[in-house]
PDB file of C-alpha atoms in Angstrom:
ATOM      1  CA  GLU A 292      -8.174  -3.852 -46.318  1.00 96.00           C
ATOM      2  CA  VAL A 293     -11.942  -3.590 -46.009  1.00 98.00           C
ATOM      3  CA  GLN A 294     -13.736  -4.483 -49.238  1.00 98.00           C
ATOM      4  CA  LEU A 295     -17.421  -4.556 -50.069  1.00 98.00           C
ATOM      5  CA  VAL A 296     -18.395  -5.850 -53.499  1.00 98.00           C
ATOM      6  CA  GLU A 297     -22.012  -5.770 -54.631  1.00 98.00           C
ATOM      7  CA  SER A 298     -23.532  -7.898 -57.368  1.00 98.00           C
ATOM      8  CA  GLY A 299     -26.904  -9.023 -58.639  1.00 98.00           C
ATOM      9  CA  GLY A 300     -28.249  -5.853 -60.207  1.00 98.00           C
ATOM     10  CA  GLY A 301     -29.788  -5.727 -63.646  1.00 98.00           C
ATOM     11  CA  LEU A 302     -32.830  -4.922 -65.726  1.00 98.00           C
ATOM     12  CA  VAL A 303     -36.124  -6.248 -64.401  1.00 98.00           C
ATOM     13  CA  GLN A 304     -39.756  -5.639 -65.282  1.00 98.00           C
ATOM     14  CA  PRO A 305     -42.155  -3.972 -62.869  1.00 98.00           C
ATOM     15  CA  GLY A 306     -43.411  -6.524 -60.378  1.00 98.00           C
ATOM     16  CA  GLY A 307     -40.258  -8.588 -60.729  1.00 98.00           C
ATOM     17  CA  SER A 308     -37.646  -9.652 -58.203  1.00 98.00           C
ATOM     18  CA  LEU A 309     -33.900  -9.667 -57.744  1.00 98.00           C
ATOM     19  CA  ARG A 310     -31.458 -10.737 -55.082  1.00 98.00           C
ATOM     20  CA  LEU A 311     -28.599  -8.365 -54.454  1.00 98.00           C
ATOM     21  CA  SER A 312     -25.445  -9.606 -52.777  1.00 98.00           C
ATOM     22  CA  CYS A 313     -22.566  -7.895 -51.023  1.00 98.00           C
ATOM     23  CA  ALA A 314     -19.375  -9.848 -50.440  1.00 98.00           C
ATOM     24  CA  ALA A 315     -17.384  -8.455 -47.530  1.00 98.00           C
ATOM     25  CA  SER A 316     -13.751  -8.992 -46.610  1.00 98.00           C
ATOM     26  CA  GLY A 317     -10.975  -7.478 -44.545  1.00 98.00           C
ATOM     27  CA  PHE A 318     -12.847  -7.170 -41.249  1.00 97.00           C
ATOM     28  CA  THR A 319     -14.798  -9.213 -38.706  1.00 97.00           C
ATOM     29  CA  PHE A 320     -18.135  -9.214 -40.503  1.00 97.00           C
ATOM     30  CA  SER A 321     -20.105 -10.629 -37.591  1.00 95.00           C
ATOM     31  CA  ASP A 322     -19.221  -7.646 -35.390  1.00 95.00           C
ATOM     32  CA  HIS A 323     -20.901  -5.075 -37.597  1.00 97.00           C
ATOM     33  CA  HIS A 324     -24.360  -3.950 -38.540  1.00 97.00           C
ATOM     34  CA  MET A 325     -24.605  -3.795 -42.344  1.00 98.00           C
ATOM     35  CA  ASP A 326     -26.775  -1.559 -44.482  1.00 98.00           C
ATOM     36  CA  TRP A 327     -28.147  -1.017 -47.959  1.00 98.00           C
ATOM     37  CA  VAL A 328     -28.414   2.518 -49.319  1.00 98.00           C
ATOM     38  CA  ARG A 329     -29.745   3.439 -52.748  1.00 98.00           C
ATOM     39  CA  GLN A 330     -29.458   6.378 -55.077  1.00 98.00           C
ATOM     40  CA  ALA A 331     -31.886   6.963 -57.930  1.00 98.00           C
ATOM     41  CA  PRO A 332     -30.359   8.499 -61.075  1.00 98.00           C
ATOM     42  CA  GLY A 333     -29.503  12.133 -60.427  1.00 97.00           C
ATOM     43  CA  LYS A 334     -30.996  12.029 -56.926  1.00 98.00           C
ATOM     44  CA  GLY A 335     -29.778  11.917 -53.354  1.00 98.00           C
ATOM     45  CA  LEU A 336     -29.005   9.069 -50.993  1.00 98.00           C
ATOM     46  CA  GLU A 337     -31.781   6.988 -49.450  1.00 98.00           C
ATOM     47  CA  TRP A 338     -31.210   4.488 -46.666  1.00 98.00           C
ATOM     48  CA  VAL A 339     -33.004   1.214 -47.417  1.00 98.00           C
ATOM     49  CA  ALA A 340     -32.367  -1.355 -44.688  1.00 98.00           C
ATOM     50  CA  ARG A 341     -30.073  -2.490 -41.876  1.00 98.00           C
ATOM     51  CA  SER A 342     -29.110  -5.952 -40.737  1.00 98.00           C
ATOM     52  CA  LYS A 343     -27.916  -5.810 -37.167  1.00 97.00           C
ATOM     53  CA  ASN A 344     -25.135  -7.996 -35.859  1.00 96.00           C
ATOM     54  CA  ARG A 345     -25.347 -11.206 -33.856  1.00 92.00           C
ATOM     55  CA  ALA A 346     -25.226  -9.301 -30.584  1.00 93.00           C
ATOM     56  CA  ASN A 347     -28.472  -7.660 -31.668  1.00 93.00           C
ATOM     57  CA  SER A 348     -30.039 -10.933 -32.766  1.00 93.00           C
ATOM     58  CA  PHE A 349     -29.619 -10.205 -36.467  1.00 93.00           C
ATOM     59  CA  SER A 350     -32.705  -8.020 -36.324  1.00 96.00           C
ATOM     60  CA  ALA A 351     -33.578  -5.779 -39.255  1.00 98.00           C
ATOM     61  CA  GLU A 352     -34.801  -2.255 -39.849  1.00 98.00           C
ATOM     62  CA  TYR A 353     -36.374  -0.959 -43.054  1.00 98.00           C
ATOM     63  CA  ALA A 354     -37.320   2.276 -44.720  1.00 98.00           C
ATOM     64  CA  ALA A 355     -41.085   2.655 -45.027  1.00 98.00           C
ATOM     65  CA  SER A 356     -40.787   2.805 -48.829  1.00 97.00           C
ATOM     66  CA  VAL A 357     -39.519  -0.787 -49.022  1.00 98.00           C
ATOM     67  CA  LYS A 358     -40.982  -2.476 -45.942  1.00 98.00           C
ATOM     68  CA  GLY A 359     -42.927  -5.574 -46.915  1.00 97.00           C
ATOM     69  CA  ARG A 360     -41.278  -5.777 -50.344  1.00 98.00           C
ATOM     70  CA  PHE A 361     -37.566  -5.964 -49.516  1.00 98.00           C
ATOM     71  CA  THR A 362     -35.867  -8.405 -47.142  1.00 98.00           C
ATOM     72  CA  ILE A 363     -32.355  -7.942 -45.816  1.00 98.00           C
ATOM     73  CA  SER A 364     -30.368 -10.937 -44.625  1.00 97.00           C
ATOM     74  CA  ARG A 365     -26.812 -11.954 -43.915  1.00 97.00           C
ATOM     75  CA  ASP A 366     -24.651 -15.050 -43.791  1.00 97.00           C
ATOM     76  CA  ASP A 367     -21.830 -14.462 -41.346  1.00 96.00           C
ATOM     77  CA  SER A 368     -20.151 -17.746 -42.335  1.00 97.00           C
ATOM     78  CA  GLN A 369     -19.896 -16.423 -45.910  1.00 97.00           C
ATOM     79  CA  THR A 370     -19.326 -12.790 -44.805  1.00 98.00           C
ATOM     80  CA  SER A 371     -22.097 -11.763 -47.142  1.00 98.00           C
ATOM     81  CA  LEU A 372     -25.062  -9.432 -47.019  1.00 98.00           C
ATOM     82  CA  TYR A 373     -28.146  -9.821 -49.176  1.00 98.00           C
ATOM     83  CA  LEU A 374     -31.165  -7.827 -50.228  1.00 98.00           C
ATOM     84  CA  GLN A 375     -34.133  -9.667 -51.692  1.00 98.00           C
ATOM     85  CA  VAL A 376     -36.132  -7.116 -53.655  1.00 98.00           C
ATOM     86  CA  ASN A 377     -39.662  -8.120 -54.660  1.00 98.00           C
ATOM     87  CA  SER A 378     -42.635  -6.407 -56.255  1.00 98.00           C
ATOM     88  CA  LEU A 379     -40.300  -3.942 -57.901  1.00 98.00           C
ATOM     89  CA  LYS A 380     -41.588  -0.568 -59.023  1.00 98.00           C
ATOM     90  CA  THR A 381     -40.100   1.852 -61.521  1.00 98.00           C
ATOM     91  CA  GLU A 382     -39.231   4.137 -58.597  1.00 98.00           C
ATOM     92  CA  ASP A 383     -36.926   1.431 -57.207  1.00 98.00           C
ATOM     93  CA  THR A 384     -34.543   2.097 -60.099  1.00 98.00           C
ATOM     94  CA  ALA A 385     -31.286   3.090 -58.440  1.00 98.00           C
ATOM     95  CA  VAL A 386     -27.715   2.198 -57.669  1.00 98.00           C
ATOM     96  CA  TYR A 387     -27.775   0.048 -54.542  1.00 98.00           C
ATOM     97  CA  TYR A 388     -24.801   0.394 -52.210  1.00 98.00           C
ATOM     98  CA  CYS A 389     -23.778  -1.940 -49.421  1.00 98.00           C
ATOM     99  CA  ALA A 390     -22.236  -0.127 -46.448  1.00 98.00           C
ATOM    100  CA  ARG A 391     -20.623  -1.105 -43.163  1.00 98.00           C
ATOM    101  CA  SER A 392     -21.907   0.507 -39.992  1.00 97.00           C
ATOM    102  CA  SER A 393     -19.222   1.801 -37.664  1.00 94.00           C
ATOM    103  CA  SER A 394     -19.200   1.963 -33.868  1.00 90.00           C
ATOM    104  CA  THR A 395     -20.774   5.436 -34.140  1.00 89.00           C
ATOM    105  CA  ARG A 396     -23.586   3.942 -36.280  1.00 90.00           C
ATOM    106  CA  ASP A 397     -22.649   5.786 -39.483  1.00 93.00           C
ATOM    107  CA  PHE A 398     -21.199   4.206 -42.619  1.00 97.00           C
ATOM    108  CA  ASP A 399     -17.427   4.013 -42.709  1.00 97.00           C
ATOM    109  CA  TYR A 400     -17.028   1.797 -45.769  1.00 98.00           C
ATOM    110  CA  TRP A 401     -19.110   1.543 -48.940  1.00 98.00           C
ATOM    111  CA  GLY A 402     -19.133  -0.768 -51.908  1.00 98.00           C
ATOM    112  CA  GLN A 403     -19.044   0.452 -55.491  1.00 98.00           C
ATOM    113  CA  GLY A 404     -22.757  -0.156 -56.003  1.00 98.00           C
ATOM    114  CA  THR A 405     -24.904  -2.295 -58.274  1.00 98.00           C
ATOM    115  CA  LEU A 406     -27.494  -0.800 -60.636  1.00 98.00           C
ATOM    116  CA  VAL A 407     -31.084  -1.995 -60.570  1.00 98.00           C
ATOM    117  CA  THR A 408     -33.239  -0.798 -63.453  1.00 98.00           C
ATOM    118  CA  VAL A 409     -36.979  -1.447 -63.290  1.00 98.00           C
ATOM    119  CA  SER A 410     -38.560  -0.951 -66.680  1.00 97.00           C
ATOM    120  CA  SER A 411     -40.892  -2.669 -69.086  1.00 96.00           C
TER     121      SER A 411
ATOM    122  CA  ASP B 233     -39.116  10.539 -39.276  1.00 97.00           C
ATOM    123  CA  ILE B 234     -36.307  13.028 -38.709  1.00 98.00           C
ATOM    124  CA  GLN B 235     -35.950  15.441 -41.618  1.00 98.00           C
ATOM    125  CA  LEU B 236     -32.549  16.902 -42.437  1.00 98.00           C
ATOM    126  CA  THR B 237     -32.452  20.131 -44.399  1.00 98.00           C
ATOM    127  CA  GLN B 238     -29.173  21.216 -45.923  1.00 98.00           C
ATOM    128  CA  SER B 239     -28.444  24.749 -47.015  1.00 98.00           C
ATOM    129  CA  PRO B 240     -27.561  25.787 -49.519  1.00 98.00           C
ATOM    130  CA  SER B 241     -28.535  23.080 -52.006  1.00 98.00           C
ATOM    131  CA  PHE B 242     -26.110  24.520 -54.541  1.00 98.00           C
ATOM    132  CA  LEU B 243     -22.939  26.463 -53.925  1.00 97.00           C
ATOM    133  CA  SER B 244     -20.578  28.038 -56.417  1.00 97.00           C
ATOM    134  CA  ALA B 245     -17.162  28.886 -55.024  1.00 97.00           C
ATOM    135  CA  SER B 246     -13.533  29.392 -56.003  1.00 96.00           C
ATOM    136  CA  VAL B 247     -10.351  27.576 -55.089  1.00 96.00           C
ATOM    137  CA  GLY B 248      -9.105  28.982 -51.798  1.00 97.00           C
ATOM    138  CA  ASP B 249     -12.556  30.051 -50.573  1.00 97.00           C
ATOM    139  CA  ARG B 250     -13.893  29.142 -47.149  1.00 98.00           C
ATOM    140  CA  VAL B 251     -17.304  27.500 -47.385  1.00 98.00           C
ATOM    141  CA  THR B 252     -19.846  26.378 -44.845  1.00 98.00           C
ATOM    142  CA  ILE B 253     -22.735  23.979 -45.351  1.00 98.00           C
ATOM    143  CA  THR B 254     -25.492  23.813 -42.764  1.00 98.00           C
ATOM    144  CA  CYS B 255     -27.630  20.810 -41.857  1.00 98.00           C
ATOM    145  CA  ARG B 256     -30.709  21.316 -39.695  1.00 98.00           C
ATOM    146  CA  ALA B 257     -32.577  18.432 -38.095  1.00 98.00           C
ATOM    147  CA  SER B 258     -36.324  18.498 -37.481  1.00 98.00           C
ATOM    148  CA  GLN B 259     -35.712  17.285 -33.925  1.00 98.00           C
ATOM    149  CA  GLY B 260     -32.718  16.886 -31.646  1.00 98.00           C
ATOM    150  CA  ILE B 261     -30.234  14.212 -32.633  1.00 98.00           C
ATOM    151  CA  THR B 262     -27.496  14.944 -30.078  1.00 97.00           C
ATOM    152  CA  SER B 263     -24.275  14.303 -32.026  1.00 97.00           C
ATOM    153  CA  TYR B 264     -25.448  11.388 -34.165  1.00 97.00           C
ATOM    154  CA  LEU B 265     -24.570  13.112 -37.406  1.00 98.00           C
ATOM    155  CA  ALA B 266     -22.140  12.272 -40.193  1.00 98.00           C
ATOM    156  CA  TRP B 267     -21.015  14.076 -43.333  1.00 98.00           C
ATOM    157  CA  TYR B 268     -20.175  12.403 -46.643  1.00 98.00           C
ATOM    158  CA  GLN B 269     -18.587  13.553 -49.876  1.00 98.00           C
ATOM    159  CA  GLN B 270     -19.658  12.041 -53.169  1.00 98.00           C
ATOM    160  CA  LYS B 271     -18.111  12.533 -56.580  1.00 98.00           C
ATOM    161  CA  PRO B 272     -19.906  11.598 -59.814  1.00 97.00           C
ATOM    162  CA  GLY B 273     -20.068   7.863 -60.403  1.00 96.00           C
ATOM    163  CA  LYS B 274     -18.465   7.057 -57.069  1.00 98.00           C
ATOM    164  CA  ALA B 275     -19.670   5.807 -53.710  1.00 98.00           C
ATOM    165  CA  PRO B 276     -19.973   8.307 -50.871  1.00 98.00           C
ATOM    166  CA  LYS B 277     -16.959   8.771 -48.612  1.00 98.00           C
ATOM    167  CA  ARG B 278     -17.255   9.519 -44.907  1.00 98.00           C
ATOM    168  CA  LEU B 279     -15.639  12.816 -43.928  1.00 98.00           C
ATOM    169  CA  ILE B 280     -16.931  13.538 -40.422  1.00 98.00           C
ATOM    170  CA  PHE B 281     -18.640  11.361 -37.831  1.00 98.00           C
ATOM    171  CA  ALA B 282     -20.148  12.052 -34.427  1.00 97.00           C
ATOM    172  CA  ALA B 283     -20.741  15.601 -35.701  1.00 98.00           C
ATOM    173  CA  SER B 284     -17.149  16.784 -35.335  1.00 98.00           C
ATOM    174  CA  THR B 285     -14.679  13.877 -35.571  1.00 98.00           C
ATOM    175  CA  LEU B 286     -12.555  13.934 -38.694  1.00 98.00           C
ATOM    176  CA  GLN B 287     -12.247  10.644 -40.548  1.00 97.00           C
ATOM    177  CA  SER B 288      -8.667   9.392 -40.661  1.00 96.00           C
ATOM    178  CA  GLY B 289      -6.987  10.441 -43.891  1.00 97.00           C
ATOM    179  CA  VAL B 290      -9.353  13.334 -44.574  1.00 98.00           C
ATOM    180  CA  PRO B 291      -7.545  16.677 -44.896  1.00 98.00           C
ATOM    181  CA  SER B 292      -7.700  18.964 -41.886  1.00 98.00           C
ATOM    182  CA  ARG B 293      -9.281  21.742 -43.975  1.00 98.00           C
ATOM    183  CA  PHE B 294     -12.548  19.859 -43.384  1.00 98.00           C
ATOM    184  CA  SER B 295     -14.235  20.352 -40.026  1.00 98.00           C
ATOM    185  CA  GLY B 296     -17.638  19.679 -38.508  1.00 98.00           C
ATOM    186  CA  SER B 297     -19.460  21.222 -35.598  1.00 98.00           C
ATOM    187  CA  GLY B 298     -22.830  21.361 -33.906  1.00 98.00           C
ATOM    188  CA  SER B 299     -25.150  19.298 -31.766  1.00 98.00           C
ATOM    189  CA  GLY B 300     -28.860  19.006 -31.220  1.00 97.00           C
ATOM    190  CA  THR B 301     -30.533  20.338 -34.341  1.00 98.00           C
ATOM    191  CA  GLU B 302     -27.944  22.486 -36.114  1.00 98.00           C
ATOM    192  CA  PHE B 303     -24.723  21.300 -37.676  1.00 98.00           C
ATOM    193  CA  THR B 304     -22.127  22.702 -40.029  1.00 98.00           C
ATOM    194  CA  LEU B 305     -19.479  21.348 -42.355  1.00 98.00           C
ATOM    195  CA  THR B 306     -16.719  23.841 -43.115  1.00 98.00           C
ATOM    196  CA  ILE B 307     -13.989  23.641 -45.722  1.00 98.00           C
ATOM    197  CA  SER B 308     -11.400  26.215 -44.766  1.00 97.00           C
ATOM    198  CA  SER B 309      -9.675  26.606 -48.127  1.00 96.00           C
ATOM    199  CA  LEU B 310     -11.265  24.898 -51.116  1.00 97.00           C
ATOM    200  CA  GLN B 311      -9.070  22.707 -53.253  1.00 96.00           C
ATOM    201  CA  PRO B 312      -9.915  21.517 -56.783  1.00 95.00           C
ATOM    202  CA  GLU B 313     -10.612  17.981 -55.536  1.00 96.00           C
ATOM    203  CA  ASP B 314     -13.262  19.271 -53.093  1.00 97.00           C
ATOM    204  CA  PHE B 315     -15.798  20.053 -55.780  1.00 93.00           C
ATOM    205  CA  ALA B 316     -18.413  17.372 -55.177  1.00 97.00           C
ATOM    206  CA  THR B 317     -21.787  16.797 -53.516  1.00 98.00           C
ATOM    207  CA  TYR B 318     -21.987  16.715 -49.722  1.00 98.00           C
ATOM    208  CA  TYR B 319     -24.599  14.935 -47.618  1.00 98.00           C
ATOM    209  CA  CYS B 320     -25.379  14.962 -43.922  1.00 98.00           C
ATOM    210  CA  GLN B 321     -26.888  11.878 -42.273  1.00 98.00           C
ATOM    211  CA  GLN B 322     -28.567  11.319 -38.930  1.00 98.00           C
ATOM    212  CA  LEU B 323     -28.134   8.093 -36.995  1.00 97.00           C
ATOM    213  CA  PHE B 324     -30.200   9.069 -33.925  1.00 97.00           C
ATOM    214  CA  ASN B 325     -33.125   6.844 -34.760  1.00 96.00           C
ATOM    215  CA  TYR B 326     -34.790   4.874 -37.521  1.00 97.00           C
ATOM    216  CA  PRO B 327     -35.301   5.454 -40.304  1.00 98.00           C
ATOM    217  CA  ILE B 328     -31.784   6.671 -40.911  1.00 98.00           C
ATOM    218  CA  THR B 329     -32.096   9.777 -43.068  1.00 98.00           C
ATOM    219  CA  PHE B 330     -29.888  11.914 -45.279  1.00 98.00           C
ATOM    220  CA  GLY B 331     -30.057  15.552 -46.175  1.00 98.00           C
ATOM    221  CA  GLN B 332     -30.942  16.361 -49.761  1.00 98.00           C
ATOM    222  CA  GLY B 333     -27.334  17.174 -50.617  1.00 98.00           C
ATOM    223  CA  THR B 334     -25.271  20.274 -51.358  1.00 98.00           C
ATOM    224  CA  ARG B 335     -23.647  20.442 -54.752  1.00 98.00           C
ATOM    225  CA  LEU B 336     -20.409  22.417 -54.628  1.00 98.00           C
ATOM    226  CA  GLU B 337     -19.222  23.676 -57.991  1.00 96.00           C
ATOM    227  CA  ILE B 338     -16.323  25.714 -59.251  1.00 88.00           C
ATOM    228  CA  LYS B 339     -17.088  29.380 -59.878  1.00 88.00           C
TER     229      LYS B 339
END
């Protein structure tokens, strides 16, 4: 059974940092691109970043709104995905979901999400 | 960036109704489109991928169609568990984008 479990969210002041983690199990992690998607309270879904698989040299893609502040990474030996979030702004407040990319590029499995609240 | 515009943004319907949600892309995306269902407090769930392929386990009352710039999600006969928010998503290029969502409520 595929499982994605996020952790690391919490309350942080503007300008602060957090490291979000996503522990994956039940599939061959190294075969898949992995993504972060966020959802601000009461708002829609926003794609944040993608970590591509080994076959694609673990390269990354980012949304313009987070580029330069967020860094996605992965540890295939630990089957884990990470998101380092720096220079946080109040508008980064959201539930952050980890998602697995399927062979058709969309997201076939999602975690339950971890809430990041940026507030003074 | 490719913009996805869903219509309507809000839909009120009754159990048994047939409903259609449209997603229009600002440029052609071939069939790189997925549909998701999200219920309050839950993660999104994939319903349709590659524009028209039904996710395993999803009831056959859900269907997707379209290619290029116009896509539709149809629910042939609404059931109580279908009342949720629906999102389209394009995977044609980066950044990956979602539509703004369609909230489907019980009339």
